[in-house]
Short mmCIF file of C-alpha atoms and ligand atoms in Angstrom, two decimals:
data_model
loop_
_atom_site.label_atom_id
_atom_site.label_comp_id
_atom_site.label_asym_id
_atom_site.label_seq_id
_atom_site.Cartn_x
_atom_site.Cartn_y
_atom_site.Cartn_z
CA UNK A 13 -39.18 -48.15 20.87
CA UNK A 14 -39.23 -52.21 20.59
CA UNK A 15 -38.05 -52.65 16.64
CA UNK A 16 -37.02 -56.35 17.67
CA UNK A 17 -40.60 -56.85 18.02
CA UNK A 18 -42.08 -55.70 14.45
CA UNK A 19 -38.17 -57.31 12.98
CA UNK A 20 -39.43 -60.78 14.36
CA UNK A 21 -42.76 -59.79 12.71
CA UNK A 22 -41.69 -58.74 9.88
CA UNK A 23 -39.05 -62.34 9.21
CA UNK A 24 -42.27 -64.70 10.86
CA UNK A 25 -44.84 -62.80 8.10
CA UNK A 26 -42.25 -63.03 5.37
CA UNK A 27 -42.84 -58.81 4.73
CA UNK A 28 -39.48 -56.94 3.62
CA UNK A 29 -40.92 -53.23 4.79
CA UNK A 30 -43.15 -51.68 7.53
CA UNK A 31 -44.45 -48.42 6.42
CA UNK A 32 -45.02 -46.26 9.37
CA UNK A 33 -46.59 -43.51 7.58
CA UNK A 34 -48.59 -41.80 10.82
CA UNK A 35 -47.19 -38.99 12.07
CA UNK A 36 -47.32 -38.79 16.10
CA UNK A 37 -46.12 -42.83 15.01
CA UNK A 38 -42.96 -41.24 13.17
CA UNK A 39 -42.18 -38.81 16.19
CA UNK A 40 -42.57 -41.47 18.34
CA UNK A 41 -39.96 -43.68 16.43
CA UNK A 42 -37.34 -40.95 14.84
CA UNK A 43 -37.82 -37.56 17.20
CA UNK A 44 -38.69 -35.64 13.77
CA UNK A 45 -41.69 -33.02 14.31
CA UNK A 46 -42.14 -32.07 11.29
CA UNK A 47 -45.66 -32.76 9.40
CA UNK A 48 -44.43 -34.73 5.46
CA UNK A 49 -42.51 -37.97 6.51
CA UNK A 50 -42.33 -41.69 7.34
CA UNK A 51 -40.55 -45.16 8.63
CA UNK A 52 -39.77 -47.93 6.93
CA UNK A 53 -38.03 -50.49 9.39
CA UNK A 54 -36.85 -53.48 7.32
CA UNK A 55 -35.49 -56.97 9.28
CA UNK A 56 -31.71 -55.12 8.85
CA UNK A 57 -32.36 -51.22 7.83
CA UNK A 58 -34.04 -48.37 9.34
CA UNK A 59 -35.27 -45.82 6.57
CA UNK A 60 -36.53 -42.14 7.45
CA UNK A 61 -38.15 -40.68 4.11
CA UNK A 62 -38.88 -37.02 4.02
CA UNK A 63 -38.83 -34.06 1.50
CA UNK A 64 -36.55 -31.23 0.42
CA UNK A 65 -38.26 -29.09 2.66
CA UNK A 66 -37.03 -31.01 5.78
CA UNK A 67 -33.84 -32.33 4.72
CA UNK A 68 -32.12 -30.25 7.48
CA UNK A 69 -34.44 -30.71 9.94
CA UNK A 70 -34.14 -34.58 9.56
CA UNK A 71 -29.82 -34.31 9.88
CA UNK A 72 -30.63 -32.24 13.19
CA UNK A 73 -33.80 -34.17 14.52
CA UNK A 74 -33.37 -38.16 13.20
CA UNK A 75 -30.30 -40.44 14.86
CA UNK A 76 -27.75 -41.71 12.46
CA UNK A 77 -29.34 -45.42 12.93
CA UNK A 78 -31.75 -44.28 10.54
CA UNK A 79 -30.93 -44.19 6.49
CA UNK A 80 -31.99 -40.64 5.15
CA UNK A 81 -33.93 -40.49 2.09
CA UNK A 82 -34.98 -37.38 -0.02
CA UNK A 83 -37.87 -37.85 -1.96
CA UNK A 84 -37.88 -34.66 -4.62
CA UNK A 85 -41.38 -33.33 -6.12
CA UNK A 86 -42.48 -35.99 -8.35
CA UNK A 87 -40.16 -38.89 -6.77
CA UNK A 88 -42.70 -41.84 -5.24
CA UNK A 89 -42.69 -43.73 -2.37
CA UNK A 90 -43.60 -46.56 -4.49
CA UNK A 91 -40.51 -46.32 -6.78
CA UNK A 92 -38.13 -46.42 -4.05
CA UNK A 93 -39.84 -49.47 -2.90
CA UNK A 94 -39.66 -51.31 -6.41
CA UNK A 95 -36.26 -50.01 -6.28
CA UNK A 96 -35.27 -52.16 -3.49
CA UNK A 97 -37.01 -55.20 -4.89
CA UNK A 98 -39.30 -56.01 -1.94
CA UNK A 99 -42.77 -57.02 -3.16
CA UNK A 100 -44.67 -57.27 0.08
CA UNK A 101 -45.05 -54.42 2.34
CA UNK A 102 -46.86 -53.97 5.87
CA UNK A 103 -48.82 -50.25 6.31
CA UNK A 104 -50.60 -49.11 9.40
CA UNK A 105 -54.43 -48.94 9.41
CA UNK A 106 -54.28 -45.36 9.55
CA UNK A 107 -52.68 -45.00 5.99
CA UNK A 108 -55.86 -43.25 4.13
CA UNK A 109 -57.44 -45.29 1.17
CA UNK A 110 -55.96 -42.60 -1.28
CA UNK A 111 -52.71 -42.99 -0.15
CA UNK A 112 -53.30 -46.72 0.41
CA UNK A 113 -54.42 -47.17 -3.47
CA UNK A 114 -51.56 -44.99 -4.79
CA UNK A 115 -48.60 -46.98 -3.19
CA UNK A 116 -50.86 -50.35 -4.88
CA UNK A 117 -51.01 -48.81 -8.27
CA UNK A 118 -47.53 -47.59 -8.07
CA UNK A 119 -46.14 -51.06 -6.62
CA UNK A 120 -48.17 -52.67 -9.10
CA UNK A 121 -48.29 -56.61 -8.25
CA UNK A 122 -46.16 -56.19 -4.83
CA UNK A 123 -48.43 -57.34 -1.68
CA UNK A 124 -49.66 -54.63 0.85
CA UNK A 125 -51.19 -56.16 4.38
CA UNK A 126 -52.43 -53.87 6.60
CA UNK A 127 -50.90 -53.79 10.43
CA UNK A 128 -53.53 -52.62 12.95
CA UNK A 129 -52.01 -50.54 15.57
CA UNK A 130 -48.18 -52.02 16.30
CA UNK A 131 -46.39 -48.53 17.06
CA UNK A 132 -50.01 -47.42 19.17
CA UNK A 133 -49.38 -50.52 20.94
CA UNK A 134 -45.70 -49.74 22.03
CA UNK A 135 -47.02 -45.97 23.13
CA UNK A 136 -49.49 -46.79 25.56
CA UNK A 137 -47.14 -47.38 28.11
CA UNK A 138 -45.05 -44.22 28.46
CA UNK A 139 -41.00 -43.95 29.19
CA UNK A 140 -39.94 -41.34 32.25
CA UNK A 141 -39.19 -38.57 29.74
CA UNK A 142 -42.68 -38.91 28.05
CA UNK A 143 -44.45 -38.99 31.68
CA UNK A 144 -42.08 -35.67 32.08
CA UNK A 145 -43.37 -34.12 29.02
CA UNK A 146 -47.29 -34.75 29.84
CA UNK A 147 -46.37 -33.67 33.43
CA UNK A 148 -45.03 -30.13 31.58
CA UNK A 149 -47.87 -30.13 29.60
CA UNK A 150 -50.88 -30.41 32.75
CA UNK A 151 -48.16 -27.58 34.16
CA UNK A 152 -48.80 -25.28 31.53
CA UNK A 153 -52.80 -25.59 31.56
CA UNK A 154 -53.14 -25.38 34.80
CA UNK A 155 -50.92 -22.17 35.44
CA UNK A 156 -53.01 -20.72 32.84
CA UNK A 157 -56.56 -21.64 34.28
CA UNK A 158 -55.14 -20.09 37.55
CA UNK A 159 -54.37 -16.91 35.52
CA UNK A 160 -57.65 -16.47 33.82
CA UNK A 161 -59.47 -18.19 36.88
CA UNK A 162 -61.42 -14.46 37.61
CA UNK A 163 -62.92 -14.59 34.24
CA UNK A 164 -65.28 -17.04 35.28
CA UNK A 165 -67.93 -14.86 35.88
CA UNK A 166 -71.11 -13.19 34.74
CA UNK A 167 -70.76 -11.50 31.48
CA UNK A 168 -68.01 -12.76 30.21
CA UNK A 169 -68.74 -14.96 26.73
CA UNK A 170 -67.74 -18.84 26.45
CA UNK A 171 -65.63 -17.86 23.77
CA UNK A 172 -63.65 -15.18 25.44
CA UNK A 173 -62.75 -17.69 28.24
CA UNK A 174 -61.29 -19.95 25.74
CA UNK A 175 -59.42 -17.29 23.83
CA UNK A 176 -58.02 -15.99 26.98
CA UNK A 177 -57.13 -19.35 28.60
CA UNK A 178 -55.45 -20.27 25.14
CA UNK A 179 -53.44 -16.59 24.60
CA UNK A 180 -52.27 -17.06 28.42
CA UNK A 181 -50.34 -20.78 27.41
CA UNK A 182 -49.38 -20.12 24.62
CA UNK A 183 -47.89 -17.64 26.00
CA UNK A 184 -46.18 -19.53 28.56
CA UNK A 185 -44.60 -21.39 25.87
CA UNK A 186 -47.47 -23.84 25.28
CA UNK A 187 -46.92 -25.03 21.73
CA UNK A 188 -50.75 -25.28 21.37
CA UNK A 189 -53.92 -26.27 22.51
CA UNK A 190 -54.30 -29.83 22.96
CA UNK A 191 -58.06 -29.78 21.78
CA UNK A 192 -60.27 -26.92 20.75
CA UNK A 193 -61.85 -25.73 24.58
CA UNK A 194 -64.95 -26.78 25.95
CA UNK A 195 -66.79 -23.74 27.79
CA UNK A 196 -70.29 -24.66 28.13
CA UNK A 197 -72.53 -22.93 30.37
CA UNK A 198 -76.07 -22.86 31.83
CA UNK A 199 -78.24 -25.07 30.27
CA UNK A 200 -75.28 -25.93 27.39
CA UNK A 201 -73.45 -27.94 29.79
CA UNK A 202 -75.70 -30.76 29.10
CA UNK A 203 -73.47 -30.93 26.05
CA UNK A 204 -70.68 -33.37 26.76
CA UNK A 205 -68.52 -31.50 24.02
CA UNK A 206 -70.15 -28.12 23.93
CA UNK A 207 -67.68 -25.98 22.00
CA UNK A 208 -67.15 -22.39 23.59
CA UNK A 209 -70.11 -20.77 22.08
CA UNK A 210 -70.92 -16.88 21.86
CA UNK A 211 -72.81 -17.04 25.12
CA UNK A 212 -71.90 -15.06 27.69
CA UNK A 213 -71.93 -16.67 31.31
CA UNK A 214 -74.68 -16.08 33.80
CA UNK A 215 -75.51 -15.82 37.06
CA UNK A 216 -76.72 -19.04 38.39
CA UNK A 217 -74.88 -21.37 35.29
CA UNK A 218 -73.20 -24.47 35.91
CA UNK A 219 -69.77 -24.19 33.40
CA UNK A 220 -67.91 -26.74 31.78
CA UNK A 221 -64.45 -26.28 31.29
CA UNK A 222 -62.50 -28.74 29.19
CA UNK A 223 -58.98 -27.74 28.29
CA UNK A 224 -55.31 -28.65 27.73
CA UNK A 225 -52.04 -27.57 26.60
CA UNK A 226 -49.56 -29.32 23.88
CA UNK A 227 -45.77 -29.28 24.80
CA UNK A 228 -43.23 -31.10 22.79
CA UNK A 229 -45.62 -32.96 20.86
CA UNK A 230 -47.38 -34.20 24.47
CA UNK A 231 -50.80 -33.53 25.37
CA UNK A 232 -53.45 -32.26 28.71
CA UNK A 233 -56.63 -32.77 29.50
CA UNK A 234 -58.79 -31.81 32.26
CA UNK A 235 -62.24 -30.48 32.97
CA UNK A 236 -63.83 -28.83 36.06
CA UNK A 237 -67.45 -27.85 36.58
CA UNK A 238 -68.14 -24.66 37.55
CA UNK A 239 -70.93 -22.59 39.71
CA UNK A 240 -71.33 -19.35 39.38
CA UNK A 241 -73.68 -18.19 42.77
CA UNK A 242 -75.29 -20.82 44.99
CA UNK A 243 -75.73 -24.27 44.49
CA UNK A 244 -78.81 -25.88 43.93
CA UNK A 245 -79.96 -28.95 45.37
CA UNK A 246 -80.16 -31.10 42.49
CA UNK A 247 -76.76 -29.29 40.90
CA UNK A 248 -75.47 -30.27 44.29
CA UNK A 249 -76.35 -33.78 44.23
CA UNK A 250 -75.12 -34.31 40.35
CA UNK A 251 -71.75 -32.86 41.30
CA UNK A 252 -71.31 -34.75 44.38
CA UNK A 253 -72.22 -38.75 42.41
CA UNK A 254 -69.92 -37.46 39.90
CA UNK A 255 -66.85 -36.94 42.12
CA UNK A 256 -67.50 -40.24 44.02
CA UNK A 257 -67.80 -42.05 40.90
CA UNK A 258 -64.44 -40.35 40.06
CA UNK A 259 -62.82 -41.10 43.83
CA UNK A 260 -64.32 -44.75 43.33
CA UNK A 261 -62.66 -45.36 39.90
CA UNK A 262 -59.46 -43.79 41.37
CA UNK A 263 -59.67 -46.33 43.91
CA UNK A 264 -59.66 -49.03 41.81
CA UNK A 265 -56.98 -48.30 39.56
CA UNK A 266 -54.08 -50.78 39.49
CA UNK A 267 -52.08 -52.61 37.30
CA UNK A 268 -53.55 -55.69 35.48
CA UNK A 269 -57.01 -54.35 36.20
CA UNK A 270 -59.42 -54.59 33.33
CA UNK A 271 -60.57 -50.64 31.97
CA UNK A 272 -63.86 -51.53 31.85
CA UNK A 273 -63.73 -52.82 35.64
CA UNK A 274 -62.81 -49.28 36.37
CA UNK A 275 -65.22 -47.83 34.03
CA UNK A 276 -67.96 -50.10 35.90
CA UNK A 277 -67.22 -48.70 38.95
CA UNK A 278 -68.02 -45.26 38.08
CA UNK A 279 -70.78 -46.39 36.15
CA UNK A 280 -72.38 -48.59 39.04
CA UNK A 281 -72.29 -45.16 41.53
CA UNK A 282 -73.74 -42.95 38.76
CA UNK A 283 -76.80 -45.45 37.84
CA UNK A 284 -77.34 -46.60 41.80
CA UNK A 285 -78.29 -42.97 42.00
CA UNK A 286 -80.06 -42.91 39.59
CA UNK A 287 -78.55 -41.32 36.59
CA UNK A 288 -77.19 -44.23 34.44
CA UNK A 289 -79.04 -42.81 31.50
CA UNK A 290 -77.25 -39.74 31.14
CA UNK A 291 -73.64 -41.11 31.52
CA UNK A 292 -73.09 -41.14 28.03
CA UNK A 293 -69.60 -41.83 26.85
CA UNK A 294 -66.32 -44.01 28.30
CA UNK A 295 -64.47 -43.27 31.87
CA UNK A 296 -61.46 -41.91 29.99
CA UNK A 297 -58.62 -42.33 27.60
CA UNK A 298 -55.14 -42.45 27.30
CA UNK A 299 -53.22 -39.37 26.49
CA UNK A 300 -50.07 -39.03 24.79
CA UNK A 301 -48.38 -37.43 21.40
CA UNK A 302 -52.36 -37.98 20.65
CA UNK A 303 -55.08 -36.06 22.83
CA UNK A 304 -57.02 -39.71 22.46
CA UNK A 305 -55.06 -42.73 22.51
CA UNK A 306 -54.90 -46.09 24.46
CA UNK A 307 -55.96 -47.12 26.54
CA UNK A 308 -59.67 -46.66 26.48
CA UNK A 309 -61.61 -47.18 29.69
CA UNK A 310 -65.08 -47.98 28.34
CA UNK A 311 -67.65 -50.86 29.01
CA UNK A 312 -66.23 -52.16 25.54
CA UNK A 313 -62.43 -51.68 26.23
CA UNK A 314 -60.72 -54.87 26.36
CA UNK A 315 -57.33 -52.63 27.68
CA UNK A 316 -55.33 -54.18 30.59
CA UNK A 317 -53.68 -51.14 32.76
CA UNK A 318 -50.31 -51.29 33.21
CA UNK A 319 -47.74 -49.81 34.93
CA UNK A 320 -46.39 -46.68 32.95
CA UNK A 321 -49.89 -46.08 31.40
CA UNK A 322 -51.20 -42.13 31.15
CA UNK A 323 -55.02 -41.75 30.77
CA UNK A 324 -57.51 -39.98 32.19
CA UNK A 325 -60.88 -40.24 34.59
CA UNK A 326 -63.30 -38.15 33.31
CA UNK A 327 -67.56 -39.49 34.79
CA UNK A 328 -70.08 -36.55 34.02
CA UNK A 329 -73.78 -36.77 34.16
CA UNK A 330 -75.41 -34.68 31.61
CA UNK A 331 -79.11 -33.47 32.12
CA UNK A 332 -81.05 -32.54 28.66
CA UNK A 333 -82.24 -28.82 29.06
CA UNK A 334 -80.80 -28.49 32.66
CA UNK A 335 -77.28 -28.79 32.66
CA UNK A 336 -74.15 -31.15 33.28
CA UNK A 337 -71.02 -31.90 35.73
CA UNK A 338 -67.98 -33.47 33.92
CA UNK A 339 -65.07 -33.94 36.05
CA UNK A 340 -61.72 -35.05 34.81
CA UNK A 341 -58.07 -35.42 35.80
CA UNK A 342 -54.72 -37.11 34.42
CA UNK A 343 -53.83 -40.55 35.86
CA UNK A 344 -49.84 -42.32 35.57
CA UNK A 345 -50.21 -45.58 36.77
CA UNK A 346 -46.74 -46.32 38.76
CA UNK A 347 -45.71 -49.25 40.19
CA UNK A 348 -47.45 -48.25 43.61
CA UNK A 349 -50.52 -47.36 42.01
CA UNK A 350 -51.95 -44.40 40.63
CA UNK A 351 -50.52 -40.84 40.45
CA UNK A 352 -52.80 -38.18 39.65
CA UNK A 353 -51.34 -35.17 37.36
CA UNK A 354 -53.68 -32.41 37.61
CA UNK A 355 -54.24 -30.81 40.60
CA UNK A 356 -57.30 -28.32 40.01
CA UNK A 357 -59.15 -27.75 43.13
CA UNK A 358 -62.60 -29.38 42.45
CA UNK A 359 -64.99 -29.19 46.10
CA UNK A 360 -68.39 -28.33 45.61
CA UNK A 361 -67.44 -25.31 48.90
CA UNK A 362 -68.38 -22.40 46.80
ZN1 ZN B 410 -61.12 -33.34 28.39
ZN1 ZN B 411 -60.58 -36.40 27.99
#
């Protein structure tokens, strides 16, 4: 965390107060999990404002640097604000416009600007213990796929997959799933986000599997495609563009690179062969205390890679009425160069 930063911010902008009011935001700056609280860092003060409900929690979870505050049913924001006589306070952009006009009516004539992203800034590039949670967290989803790995197999329903692969990590001390579970199979898989559906697998189906496990707060994400019996040609061909476009983009990961450099280089393989109309979303994201965070690799992104960054490499090609290939894995960018996380076994032998 780099309050110096948002202080000299705060003193060059003349603001008294940054609100952090989003939540994986408030984790990231006090440690507290819990889901009613917020930040405000002042040029000389660090605030952590919660309710009676997680008064203990806070004395366990927040450091002594920051200045505990109750707020009891009925007890604003607002009027602690007023109470310490600042009149112009900094929010994040995620602050919702109901919350947003409350804290204006109740500061009535005090200044609100809006900050766009400071605290997502400071996240994108991880510390060793956050790389060390995300590394726990591709741990636990993949010990579970390996578990459930003999579902995959005619007659068994999208859904029941996902239930399965989410019981099994939980179970293994998962705190959650990162993301609801993709299963989509057959001609579904042309879906990019096909939710596990009732459909039960079938002989000859190309299957989409998009999961991840939570841990600590931290998030996975990975996808493999599936056959279940031969290959055919063309499923062949799809699956083999989209694991070169992946090796390419791997290959071109470094630090300073622009993301949509390495989202071009995916691209480039995918529409040489011939498929650049059904590539339809960004390379990847970064992945954090959210599931989707920065940086984005997209044709848009203006995101620098840096060393210490965590996102992912996901190309797919998706066929309408045919059927898809997504595959994705978990990139840290080290010093060196890349490090993949996940470690899924994804040749197109079987
Ligand atoms: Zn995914
Ligand atoms: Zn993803």
């Amino acid at each position: 965390m780099d309050l110096e930063t948002i202080r000299e911010r705060l003193l060059r902008e003349e603001v008294e107060a940054f609100l952090v009011s989003k939540l994986e935001n408030v984790r990231y700056l006090s440690g507290f999990t819990g889901s009613s609280a917020c930040v405000l860092v002042t040029p000389g003060d660090l605030y952590f404002v919660t309710d009676p409900r997680y008064e203990e929690q806070a004395a366990s979870q927040v450091p002594p640097a920051f200045q505990k505050v109750i707020l009891k049913p009925g007890e604003r924001l607002s009027a602690l604000v007023k109470g310490k006589g600042w009149s112009t306070l900094a929010v994040e952009d995620s602050m919702s416009l109901g919350q947003y006009q409350a804290l204006k009516k109740g500061l009535d004539g005090g200044e609100i600007r809006v900050w766009r992203g400071v605290i997502e800034e400071q996240r994108r590039v991880k510390t060793p213990e956050e790389v060390e949670e995300i590394g726990r967290a591709v741990a636990l989803a993949q010990e579970a796929f390996h578990k459930v790995r003999g579902m995959l197999k005619p007659g068994v329903s999208e859904r029941d997959l996902a239930l399965e692969l989410e019981f099994v990590m939980r179970r293994q001390g998962a705190q959650g799933v990162a993301f609801p579970f993709i299963v989509a199979s057959g001609p579904r898989s042309a879906m990019p986000h096909g939710d596990a559906s009732h459909k039960v697998l079938e002989d000859g189906d190309l299957v989409i599997l998009d999961f991840g496990a939570r841990w600590r707060g931290y998030h996975s994400d990975m996808t493999r495609t599936f056959k279940l019996g031969p290959w055919r040609a063309w499923e062949k061909e799809v699956y083999t563009v989209v694991l070169e476009a992946q090796e390419a983009a791997m290959a071109a990961i470094r630090p300073g690179v622009e993301a949509k450099e390495v989202d071009g280089v995916a691209r480039r393989i995918i529409e040489e062969a011939g498929y650049g109309d059904y590539f339809g979303h960004g390379l990847g994201h970064g992945v954090g205390l959210e599931i989707h965070e920065a940086p984005t690799l997209a044709p848009t992104s203006e995101d620098v890679l840096e060393v210490g960054m965590v996102f992912t490499v996901e190309p797919g090609i998706y066929l309408p009425g045919k059927g898809g290939v997504r595959i994705e894995d978990m990139v840290f960018l080290g010093p060196r160069g890349p490090e993949v996380l996940t470690s899924l076994p994804k040749g197109v032998a079987e």
